[in-house]
Coordinates of C-alpha atoms in Angstrom, one line a residue:
Chain Q
M164 CA 5.7 -39.3 7.7
S165 CA 9.2 -40.5 7.2
E166 CA 12.2 -39.1 9.0
T167 CA 13.7 -37.6 5.9
A168 CA 10.6 -35.7 5.1
R169 CA 10.7 -34.2 8.6
D170 CA 14.3 -33.1 8.1
T171 CA 13.5 -31.4 4.8
I172 CA 12.0 -27.9 4.9
L173 CA 11.8 -27.3 1.2
D174 CA 11.6 -29.9 -1.4
V175 CA 12.1 -28.5 -4.9
Q176 CA 11.0 -31.1 -7.5
H177 CA 11.6 -30.7 -11.3
L178 CA 11.3 -26.9 -11.2
T179 CA 11.3 -25.4 -14.6
M180 CA 10.8 -21.8 -15.5
R181 CA 10.6 -20.6 -19.1
F182 CA 10.2 -17.0 -20.3
G183 CA 9.0 -17.5 -23.9
G184 CA 11.8 -19.4 -25.5
L185 CA 14.3 -18.8 -22.7
V186 CA 14.7 -21.6 -20.2
A187 CA 15.9 -19.8 -17.0
V188 CA 15.6 -22.9 -14.8
N189 CA 15.5 -26.4 -16.2
D190 CA 14.3 -29.4 -14.2
L191 CA 15.9 -28.4 -11.0
S192 CA 15.5 -30.6 -7.9
F193 CA 17.1 -30.2 -4.5
K194 CA 16.2 -30.4 -0.9
A195 CA 16.9 -27.8 1.7
A196 CA 17.4 -29.2 5.2
R197 CA 15.5 -27.9 8.2
G198 CA 17.5 -25.7 10.5
K199 CA 20.4 -25.5 8.1
I200 CA 21.9 -23.0 5.7
T201 CA 21.6 -24.0 2.1
A202 CA 23.6 -21.9 -0.4
I203 CA 22.7 -21.7 -4.1
I204 CA 25.7 -20.6 -6.1
G205 CA 26.5 -20.3 -9.8
P206 CA 27.8 -17.9 -12.4
N207 CA 25.8 -14.8 -13.4
G208 CA 22.6 -15.7 -15.2
A209 CA 22.6 -19.2 -13.9
G210 CA 19.0 -18.8 -12.7
K211 CA 19.5 -18.4 -9.0
T212 CA 17.3 -15.4 -8.5
T213 CA 14.6 -17.0 -10.7
V214 CA 14.5 -20.0 -8.3
F215 CA 14.0 -17.5 -5.4
N216 CA 11.3 -15.7 -7.4
C217 CA 9.5 -19.0 -7.9
I218 CA 9.7 -19.9 -4.2
T219 CA 8.4 -16.6 -3.0
G220 CA 5.5 -16.3 -5.4
F221 CA 7.1 -13.6 -7.7
Y222 CA 6.8 -15.9 -10.6
Q223 CA 4.5 -18.8 -11.3
P224 CA 6.7 -21.7 -12.2
T225 CA 6.2 -23.3 -15.7
E226 CA 6.5 -26.8 -14.3
G227 CA 7.5 -28.5 -11.0
M228 CA 6.6 -28.6 -7.4
L229 CA 7.8 -26.6 -4.4
E230 CA 6.8 -28.4 -1.2
L231 CA 7.4 -26.7 2.1
T232 CA 6.9 -28.6 5.3
H233 CA 6.6 -26.9 8.7
A234 CA 8.0 -28.6 11.8
T235 CA 4.4 -29.4 12.7
G236 CA 4.1 -31.5 9.6
K237 CA 1.9 -29.1 7.8
H238 CA 2.5 -29.0 4.0
F239 CA 2.3 -26.1 1.6
L240 CA 2.6 -26.2 -2.1
L241 CA 4.2 -22.9 -2.8
E242 CA 3.7 -22.9 -6.6
R243 CA 0.0 -22.8 -6.0
M244 CA -0.1 -20.0 -3.4
R245 CA -0.4 -16.3 -3.9
D246 CA 2.5 -14.0 -2.9
F247 CA 1.2 -12.6 0.3
K248 CA 0.0 -16.0 1.5
I249 CA 3.5 -17.5 1.1
A250 CA 4.7 -14.9 3.6
A251 CA 1.6 -15.0 5.8
H252 CA 0.8 -18.7 6.0
A253 CA 3.7 -20.7 4.6
R254 CA 6.0 -18.2 6.4
V255 CA 8.7 -17.8 3.7
T256 CA 10.2 -14.4 3.6
R257 CA 13.0 -13.0 1.5
T258 CA 15.4 -10.1 0.8
F259 CA 16.5 -8.7 -2.5
Q260 CA 19.7 -8.3 -4.3
N261 CA 18.9 -4.6 -4.8
I262 CA 17.5 -3.6 -1.5
R263 CA 13.7 -3.1 -1.3
L264 CA 12.9 -1.4 1.9
F265 CA 10.0 0.9 2.4
A266 CA 12.3 3.9 2.0
G267 CA 9.9 6.6 3.1
M268 CA 9.0 4.8 6.3
T269 CA 11.1 4.7 9.5
A270 CA 13.2 1.7 10.3
L271 CA 10.8 0.8 13.1
E272 CA 7.8 1.0 10.8
N273 CA 9.5 -1.3 8.3
L274 CA 9.7 -3.9 10.9
L275 CA 6.2 -3.3 12.1
V276 CA 4.7 -3.8 8.6
A277 CA 6.3 -7.2 8.5
Q278 CA 4.3 -8.2 11.7
H279 CA 1.2 -7.3 9.9
N280 CA -0.6 -10.6 10.2
H281 CA 0.1 -11.0 13.9
L282 CA -1.4 -7.5 14.5
M283 CA -4.2 -8.1 12.0
K284 CA -5.6 -11.0 14.0
A285 CA -5.1 -9.2 17.3
S286 CA -6.9 -6.1 16.0
G287 CA -9.9 -8.1 15.0
F288 CA -9.4 -7.0 11.4
T289 CA -9.1 -3.4 12.3
V290 CA -12.4 -3.1 14.2
L291 CA -11.2 -3.9 17.7
G292 CA -8.0 -2.0 17.1
L293 CA -9.8 1.2 16.4
V294 CA -11.8 1.0 19.6
G295 CA -8.6 0.4 21.6
W296 CA -9.3 -3.3 22.6
P297 CA -6.8 -4.3 25.4
G298 CA -5.7 -7.4 23.5
Y299 CA -4.8 -5.3 20.6
R300 CA -2.8 -2.9 22.6
H301 CA -0.9 -5.8 24.1
A302 CA -0.2 -7.2 20.7
K303 CA 0.9 -3.8 19.5
R304 CA 3.4 -3.5 22.4
E305 CA 4.7 -7.0 21.7
A306 CA 5.2 -6.0 18.0
I307 CA 7.1 -2.9 19.0
D308 CA 9.2 -5.0 21.4
R309 CA 10.0 -7.5 18.8
A310 CA 10.9 -4.7 16.3
R311 CA 13.2 -3.1 18.9
F312 CA 14.8 -6.5 19.7
W313 CA 15.8 -6.9 16.0
L314 CA 16.9 -3.3 15.7
D315 CA 19.2 -3.9 18.6
R316 CA 20.5 -7.1 17.1
I317 CA 21.5 -5.2 13.9
G318 CA 22.8 -2.3 15.9
L319 CA 20.3 0.2 14.6
L320 CA 18.2 0.8 17.8
A321 CA 19.4 4.4 17.9
R322 CA 18.2 5.0 14.4
A323 CA 14.7 3.5 14.8
D324 CA 12.9 6.6 13.9
D325 CA 15.0 7.6 10.8
P326 CA 13.6 6.9 7.4
A327 CA 15.0 3.6 6.0
G328 CA 16.1 5.4 2.9
V329 CA 18.7 7.5 4.6
L330 CA 20.5 4.7 6.3
A331 CA 23.9 3.6 5.0
Y332 CA 24.0 0.8 2.5
G333 CA 25.2 -1.9 4.9
Q334 CA 22.6 -0.8 7.5
Q335 CA 19.9 -1.1 4.9
R336 CA 21.0 -4.6 4.1
R337 CA 20.8 -5.6 7.8
L338 CA 17.5 -3.9 8.2
E339 CA 16.1 -5.8 5.3
I340 CA 17.1 -9.1 6.9
A341 CA 15.6 -7.9 10.2
R342 CA 12.4 -7.1 8.5
A343 CA 12.2 -10.5 6.9
M344 CA 12.9 -12.0 10.4
C345 CA 10.1 -10.0 12.0
A346 CA 7.6 -12.0 10.0
E347 CA 8.8 -15.0 11.9
P348 CA 9.7 -17.1 8.9
V349 CA 10.4 -20.8 8.9
L350 CA 12.4 -20.3 5.8
L351 CA 14.4 -17.1 5.1
C352 CA 15.6 -16.5 1.5
L353 CA 18.5 -14.2 1.2
D354 CA 19.5 -12.9 -2.2
E355 CA 23.1 -11.9 -2.1
P356 CA 23.1 -10.5 1.4
A357 CA 26.9 -9.8 1.2
A358 CA 26.8 -7.9 -2.1
G359 CA 28.6 -4.6 -1.7
L360 CA 29.8 -5.2 1.8
N361 CA 33.4 -4.8 2.8
P362 CA 35.2 -7.8 4.4
R363 CA 34.6 -6.7 7.9
E364 CA 30.9 -6.2 7.3
A365 CA 30.7 -9.5 5.5
H366 CA 32.3 -11.2 8.5
E367 CA 29.7 -9.6 10.8
L368 CA 27.0 -10.8 8.4
N369 CA 28.3 -14.3 8.7
K370 CA 28.0 -14.2 12.5
F371 CA 24.5 -12.7 12.3
L372 CA 23.3 -15.4 9.9
L373 CA 24.7 -18.2 12.0
A374 CA 23.1 -16.6 15.1
I375 CA 19.8 -16.5 13.3
R376 CA 20.1 -20.2 12.4
N377 CA 21.3 -21.3 15.9
E378 CA 19.0 -19.1 18.0
T379 CA 15.7 -19.2 16.1
G380 CA 16.1 -22.4 14.2
T381 CA 15.1 -20.6 11.0
S382 CA 16.2 -22.4 7.9
I383 CA 18.1 -20.2 5.5
L384 CA 18.3 -20.4 1.7
L385 CA 21.1 -18.2 0.5
I386 CA 22.2 -16.9 -2.9
E387 CA 25.7 -15.6 -2.8
H388 CA 28.7 -14.8 -4.9
H389 CA 31.0 -14.0 -2.0
M390 CA 32.7 -17.4 -1.7
R391 CA 34.1 -16.7 1.7
V392 CA 30.6 -16.3 3.0
V393 CA 29.3 -19.4 1.3
M394 CA 32.2 -21.6 2.4
E395 CA 32.2 -20.4 6.0
I396 CA 28.5 -20.6 6.9
S397 CA 26.7 -22.9 4.6
D398 CA 25.9 -26.5 5.5
Q399 CA 25.0 -27.5 2.0
V400 CA 25.7 -26.0 -1.4
V401 CA 23.7 -26.3 -4.6
V402 CA 25.5 -25.2 -7.8
L403 CA 23.6 -24.0 -10.8
D404 CA 24.8 -23.3 -14.3
Y405 CA 22.6 -22.3 -17.2
G406 CA 19.5 -23.2 -15.2
Q407 CA 20.6 -26.7 -14.3
K408 CA 22.0 -28.2 -11.2
I409 CA 25.6 -29.2 -11.8
A410 CA 26.6 -30.2 -8.3
E411 CA 25.4 -30.5 -4.7
G412 CA 27.1 -31.2 -1.5
S413 CA 29.0 -29.9 1.5
P414 CA 31.2 -26.8 0.9
A415 CA 34.3 -28.9 1.0
E416 CA 33.0 -31.3 -1.7
I417 CA 31.9 -28.4 -3.9
R418 CA 35.3 -26.7 -3.7
G419 CA 37.0 -29.7 -5.2
D420 CA 34.3 -30.5 -7.8
P421 CA 35.8 -30.2 -11.3
K422 CA 32.4 -29.3 -12.8
V423 CA 32.0 -26.4 -10.5
I424 CA 35.5 -25.1 -11.2
A425 CA 34.8 -25.5 -14.9
A426 CA 31.6 -23.5 -14.6
Y427 CA 33.3 -20.7 -12.8
L428 CA 36.6 -20.6 -14.7
G429 CA 35.6 -22.0 -18.0
V430 CA 37.7 -24.9 -19.4
E431 CA 37.8 -27.0 -22.5
K432 CA 35.0 -29.5 -22.7
E433 CA 37.1 -32.6 -22.8
E434 CA 38.8 -31.8 -19.5
V435 CA 35.5 -31.9 -17.6
A436 CA 34.1 -35.1 -18.9
Chain L
M479 CA -12.7 44.1 4.3
E480 CA -16.0 42.7 5.4
Y481 CA -16.7 41.5 1.9
F482 CA -13.3 39.8 1.9
L483 CA -13.9 38.1 5.2
Q484 CA -17.3 36.8 4.0
Q485 CA -15.7 35.3 0.9
L486 CA -13.0 33.7 2.9
I487 CA -15.6 31.9 5.0
N488 CA -17.5 30.8 1.9
G489 CA -14.3 29.7 0.2
L490 CA -13.2 27.6 3.2
T491 CA -16.5 25.9 3.3
L492 CA -16.5 25.0 -0.3
G493 CA -12.8 24.1 -0.1
S494 CA -13.3 21.7 2.7
I495 CA -15.8 19.8 0.7
Y496 CA -13.4 19.6 -2.2
A497 CA -10.7 18.5 0.1
L498 CA -12.7 15.5 1.3
V499 CA -13.2 14.3 -2.2
A500 CA -9.6 15.1 -3.2
I501 CA -8.4 12.7 -0.4
G502 CA -10.0 9.8 -2.3
Y503 CA -8.3 10.7 -5.5
T504 CA -4.9 11.1 -3.9
M505 CA -5.1 7.9 -1.8
V506 CA -6.0 5.7 -4.8
Y507 CA -3.3 7.3 -6.9
G508 CA -0.8 6.8 -4.2
I509 CA -1.5 3.2 -3.7
I510 CA -2.1 1.9 -7.2
G511 CA -1.1 4.8 -9.4
M512 CA -4.4 5.2 -11.2
I513 CA -6.8 8.1 -11.4
N514 CA -10.2 6.9 -10.2
F515 CA -12.4 8.9 -12.5
A516 CA -15.5 7.4 -11.0
H517 CA -14.7 9.0 -7.6
G518 CA -16.7 12.2 -8.4
D519 CA -19.7 10.1 -9.2
I520 CA -19.2 8.2 -5.9
F521 CA -19.5 11.6 -4.3
M522 CA -22.8 12.2 -6.2
V523 CA -24.1 8.8 -5.2
G524 CA -23.3 9.6 -1.6
G525 CA -25.3 12.8 -1.9
F526 CA -28.3 10.9 -3.4
L527 CA -28.1 8.2 -0.7
A528 CA -28.1 11.0 1.9
L529 CA -31.2 12.6 0.3
I530 CA -33.0 9.3 0.3
A531 CA -32.0 8.6 3.9
F532 CA -33.2 12.1 4.9
L533 CA -36.6 11.6 3.3
G534 CA -36.9 8.1 4.7
L535 CA -36.2 9.4 8.2
L536 CA -38.7 12.2 7.8
A537 CA -41.2 9.6 6.6
I538 CA -40.8 7.5 9.8
G539 CA -41.0 10.6 11.9
V540 CA -37.4 11.3 12.9
T541 CA -37.4 15.1 12.9
A542 CA -34.8 16.0 15.4
V543 CA -32.1 17.5 13.1
P544 CA -28.9 16.5 14.9
L545 CA -30.1 12.9 15.3
A546 CA -31.3 12.8 11.7
L547 CA -28.0 14.2 10.5
F548 CA -26.0 11.7 12.5
L549 CA -28.1 8.8 11.2
V550 CA -27.8 10.0 7.6
L551 CA -24.1 10.4 8.0
I552 CA -23.7 6.7 9.1
V553 CA -26.1 5.3 6.6
A554 CA -24.7 7.2 3.6
M555 CA -21.1 6.5 4.6
L556 CA -21.8 2.8 4.8
L557 CA -23.7 2.5 1.6
T558 CA -21.4 4.7 -0.4
A559 CA -18.4 2.7 1.0
L560 CA -20.2 -0.4 -0.4
Y561 CA -20.4 1.3 -3.8
G562 CA -16.7 2.2 -3.6
W563 CA -15.8 -1.4 -2.8
T564 CA -18.0 -2.8 -5.6
V565 CA -16.5 -0.4 -8.2
E566 CA -13.0 -1.5 -7.2
R567 CA -14.0 -5.2 -7.2
I568 CA -15.7 -5.3 -10.6
A569 CA -14.0 -2.6 -12.6
Y570 CA -10.4 -2.3 -11.3
R571 CA -9.2 -5.4 -9.6
P572 CA -9.7 -7.7 -12.7
L573 CA -7.5 -5.3 -14.6
R574 CA -4.7 -5.2 -12.1
G575 CA -1.4 -6.1 -13.8
S576 CA -2.9 -5.2 -17.1
F577 CA -1.4 -2.2 -19.1
R578 CA -1.6 1.1 -17.3
L579 CA -4.3 2.7 -19.4
A580 CA -6.8 -0.2 -18.9
P581 CA -8.1 0.7 -15.4
L582 CA -8.2 4.4 -16.4
I583 CA -10.6 3.6 -19.3
S584 CA -12.5 1.3 -17.0
A585 CA -12.8 4.2 -14.5
I586 CA -14.3 6.5 -17.1
G587 CA -16.7 3.7 -18.0
M588 CA -17.7 3.3 -14.4
S589 CA -18.2 7.1 -14.1
I590 CA -20.6 7.1 -17.1
F591 CA -22.3 4.1 -15.8
L592 CA -23.0 5.6 -12.4
Q593 CA -24.2 8.9 -13.8
N594 CA -26.7 7.1 -16.1
Y595 CA -27.7 4.7 -13.5
V596 CA -28.6 7.5 -11.1
Q597 CA -30.3 9.4 -13.9
I598 CA -32.5 6.4 -14.7
A599 CA -33.2 5.5 -11.1
Q600 CA -33.7 9.0 -9.8
G601 CA -34.7 11.0 -12.8
A602 CA -32.7 13.8 -14.5
R603 CA -34.3 16.7 -12.7
V604 CA -32.7 18.5 -9.8
K605 CA -33.8 17.1 -6.5
S606 CA -34.0 19.5 -3.6
L607 CA -34.0 19.2 0.1
P608 CA -35.5 21.8 2.4
P609 CA -32.9 23.6 4.5
L610 CA -32.4 21.5 7.6
V611 CA -29.7 23.4 9.4
T612 CA -30.7 27.0 9.6
G613 CA -29.6 30.1 11.5
A614 CA -26.5 32.2 11.3
H615 CA -24.2 34.2 13.5
V616 CA -23.3 37.7 12.6
L617 CA -19.6 38.2 13.0
M618 CA -19.3 41.8 11.9
D619 CA -21.7 44.5 10.9
S620 CA -20.3 47.6 9.3
G621 CA -23.7 49.0 8.3
K622 CA -23.1 48.4 4.6
F623 CA -22.2 44.8 4.7
V624 CA -23.0 42.0 7.2
V625 CA -20.5 39.2 7.7
Q626 CA -22.3 36.0 8.5
L627 CA -21.2 32.6 9.5
T628 CA -24.1 30.2 9.0
N629 CA -24.7 27.2 11.1
I630 CA -24.4 24.9 8.1
Q631 CA -21.0 26.4 7.4
I632 CA -20.0 25.6 11.0
V633 CA -21.3 22.0 10.6
I634 CA -19.3 21.6 7.3
I635 CA -16.1 23.0 8.5
V636 CA -16.2 21.2 11.9
T637 CA -17.1 17.8 10.3
T638 CA -14.5 17.9 7.6
T639 CA -11.8 19.1 10.0
V640 CA -12.6 16.3 12.5
L641 CA -12.7 13.7 9.7
M642 CA -9.4 14.9 8.2
L643 CA -7.7 14.8 11.6
L644 CA -9.1 11.3 12.2
F645 CA -8.0 10.2 8.8
S646 CA -4.5 11.6 9.2
W647 CA -4.1 9.9 12.5
M648 CA -5.3 6.6 11.0
V649 CA -2.7 6.8 8.2
S650 CA 0.2 7.8 10.4
S651 CA -0.3 5.6 13.4
T652 CA -2.5 2.6 12.9
R653 CA -1.8 -0.8 11.5
L654 CA -4.0 -0.2 8.5
G655 CA -2.5 3.1 7.8
R656 CA 1.0 1.6 8.0
D657 CA 0.0 -1.2 5.6
M658 CA -1.4 1.4 3.2
R659 CA 1.8 3.4 3.2
A660 CA 3.8 0.2 2.7
C661 CA 1.6 -0.6 -0.3
E662 CA 2.0 2.9 -1.6
Q663 CA 5.8 2.6 -1.4
D664 CA 6.2 -0.9 -2.9
L665 CA 3.1 -3.0 -3.5
K666 CA 4.9 -6.2 -4.4
M667 CA 7.2 -5.9 -1.4
A668 CA 4.3 -5.4 0.9
A669 CA 2.8 -8.6 -0.3
L670 CA 6.1 -10.4 0.3
V671 CA 6.1 -9.5 3.9
G672 CA 2.6 -10.9 4.2
V673 CA 0.3 -7.9 3.7
N674 CA -2.9 -8.8 1.9
T675 CA -2.5 -6.1 -0.8
D676 CA -5.9 -6.7 -2.4
R677 CA -7.7 -6.2 0.8
T678 CA -5.6 -3.0 1.6
I679 CA -6.5 -1.6 -1.8
S680 CA -10.2 -2.4 -1.2
L681 CA -10.1 -0.7 2.1
T682 CA -8.5 2.4 0.5
F683 CA -11.4 2.6 -1.9
V684 CA -13.9 2.0 1.0
I685 CA -12.4 4.8 3.1
G686 CA -12.2 7.1 0.1
A687 CA -15.8 6.5 -0.8
A688 CA -16.9 7.0 2.8
L689 CA -15.2 10.4 2.9
A690 CA -16.7 11.3 -0.5
A691 CA -20.1 10.4 1.0
V692 CA -19.6 12.9 3.8
A693 CA -18.6 15.5 1.1
G694 CA -21.8 14.6 -0.8
I695 CA -24.0 15.1 2.3
M696 CA -22.3 18.4 3.0
Y697 CA -22.8 19.5 -0.6
L698 CA -26.5 18.5 -0.4
L699 CA -27.0 20.4 2.9
Y700 CA -25.1 23.5 1.7
Y701 CA -26.7 23.9 -1.7
G702 CA -30.0 22.1 -0.9
A703 CA -30.1 20.5 -4.3
I704 CA -28.5 17.7 -6.2
D705 CA -28.7 16.1 -9.6
F706 CA -27.0 13.2 -11.3
F707 CA -24.4 15.4 -13.0
V708 CA -22.9 17.2 -9.9
G709 CA -20.3 14.5 -9.5
F710 CA -18.6 15.3 -12.8
V711 CA -17.7 18.9 -12.1
A712 CA -17.1 18.5 -8.4
G713 CA -15.0 15.4 -9.2
V714 CA -12.9 17.2 -11.7
K715 CA -12.4 20.1 -9.3
A716 CA -11.4 17.8 -6.5
F717 CA -9.0 16.0 -8.9
T718 CA -7.6 19.5 -9.7
A719 CA -7.2 20.0 -6.0
A720 CA -5.3 16.7 -5.6
V721 CA -3.0 17.6 -8.5
L722 CA -2.5 21.1 -7.2
G723 CA -1.5 19.9 -3.7
G724 CA 0.7 17.1 -5.2
I725 CA -1.1 13.9 -6.1
G726 CA -0.3 11.1 -3.7
S727 CA 0.2 13.5 -0.8
L728 CA -2.5 13.6 1.8
P729 CA -1.7 17.0 3.3
G730 CA -1.4 18.1 -0.3
A731 CA -5.0 17.0 -1.1
M732 CA -6.3 18.9 1.9
L733 CA -4.4 22.1 1.1
G734 CA -5.2 21.8 -2.6
G735 CA -8.9 21.4 -1.8
L736 CA -8.9 24.5 0.3
M737 CA -7.0 26.5 -2.3
I738 CA -9.4 25.5 -5.1
G739 CA -12.3 26.4 -2.9
L740 CA -10.8 29.8 -2.1
I741 CA -9.7 30.6 -5.7
E742 CA -13.1 29.7 -7.1
T743 CA -15.0 31.8 -4.4
F744 CA -12.7 34.8 -4.7
W745 CA -12.8 34.7 -8.5
S746 CA -16.6 34.7 -8.5
A747 CA -16.7 37.4 -5.8
Y748 CA -14.3 39.9 -7.5
F749 CA -14.5 39.0 -11.2
S750 CA -17.1 36.9 -12.7
S751 CA -18.9 33.9 -11.4
E752 CA -19.4 32.6 -14.9
Y753 CA -15.7 32.1 -15.3
K754 CA -15.0 30.5 -11.9
D755 CA -14.4 27.0 -13.4
V756 CA -12.0 28.7 -15.9
A757 CA -10.1 30.2 -13.0
A758 CA -9.8 26.9 -11.2
F759 CA -8.6 25.0 -14.3
S760 CA -6.2 27.8 -15.3
I761 CA -4.5 27.3 -12.0
L762 CA -4.3 23.6 -12.8
I763 CA -2.6 24.3 -16.1
L764 CA -0.1 26.7 -14.5
V765 CA 0.7 24.2 -11.8
L766 CA 1.2 21.4 -14.3
I767 CA 3.6 23.6 -16.3
F768 CA 5.6 25.1 -13.6
M769 CA 5.3 22.6 -10.7
P770 CA 4.4 19.3 -12.2
T771 CA 4.6 17.5 -8.8
G772 CA 2.3 20.0 -7.1
I773 CA 2.9 22.0 -4.0
L774 CA 3.6 19.2 -1.6
G775 CA 4.3 16.3 -3.9
R776 CA 7.5 14.5 -4.1
P777 CA 9.4 14.3 -7.3
E778 CA 8.9 10.9 -8.9
V779 CA 12.0 8.8 -8.2
E780 CA 12.6 6.2 -10.9
K781 CA 12.8 2.8 -9.3
V782 CA 15.7 0.6 -10.4

């Protein structure tokens, strides 16, 4: 395998998603680098969330290929995988723009559900677990330790046994990221993690995301409107408008790109060309 | 007073059978939001499998009642669970993601199929089983009326209580139970954190069917007779119990089951046994009018 393939975690090729006559994403290609934070930005309705939905198995893309490569060199074609397998085998997890926690379950339980597969194998598909197999008990303790580690990281250790639904908005956002991390992903997809956060919280989030990248080596794909977050932490930015890629590059390059400015502010056509 | 106590015992016995069946309805509703109308017939199939197993054991000379009972419990639970799995696999799973009414119609079809299948395979006549668990304890004797607790009632109440405790423990503190609750809260999200939702749903049906099988065995032992149609009425009663307790809620199903059992028994005891079904279903109507979410059910929160 070539070096470039090894550096790429997700290779999106010619991704197209149509809903009837509406083309939400049109022939989109980009590469997300391993161990880096890649931001996808664009005006409302540009198709950012649709791209996420294709990657995580929510939608079946109309056309195109989504190739994920693990550090071991193992390949996965995400467009052909079922939703739970994308999380379980390809190890891609995500968060949502409108938070989707298991509201009636405790914060700790939310993080334990995400470690399902780990426990599943250790419990010998339930059978050994029911008879109290020592290996399972060990795995269970590990799972709880990992959950507590992440709760501690997001400052919610004291609220481990509270239902997720009663936590404050910012706490729920962080818990959702922690849940996605508990599944030990190689690629973490965050859909507007800073939405609705105040500037201080957004700053904390930046630090948290950088820590995830630096400490665990997890690659991050990020949709964000909050320009400060994007510019501060992303290594690479992909800009979408009307389902098409209009620019790609480092945050500094993107900031000065006239096409991007046009897409956001809207200018007369001749000025762009 | 003695009469009342006796009816209370009878009502609790019947109620615990309903409760076991109601759990199956409520679990399936909780996890995929459909009413599994074939569940009552799964209960009936469980009873028949138990009958066949009893007769088979007698034929090969297993006559010790506790051993026979234990073996029948295992065999009937396993085979009925297989029925539950099969029904889900062929009648519901292919329709997942279809419009909401589709699996419901499919369930009614499955119910009719199972009834007719058993009718053809086992005949339409009532099959009986000689009383296996006999004997009773006299609790109170006032001269006019004797309050009795029969051994079979003890077996039923103890078995169902143990199973319900075991099941509650499973749901609240095992990995499988946690996955089930996660699926119940947000099926798609559970899949996105790696839970194999199809398998979790299958297991829900398997466990529900196994509990229904136990209820079927208890019904068979209690009444000593079974026919292909018992699943319908018992199923509708258990469904009523699940709705009364609050569909989707496990403690609700147990409570609802006991209440339906008690209402039915007391109505037959003090008013008219011919109208006991009317009493049970009138309660259902009243509950649906005044407490649509049942006693322990949560109000439905519209997801955004």
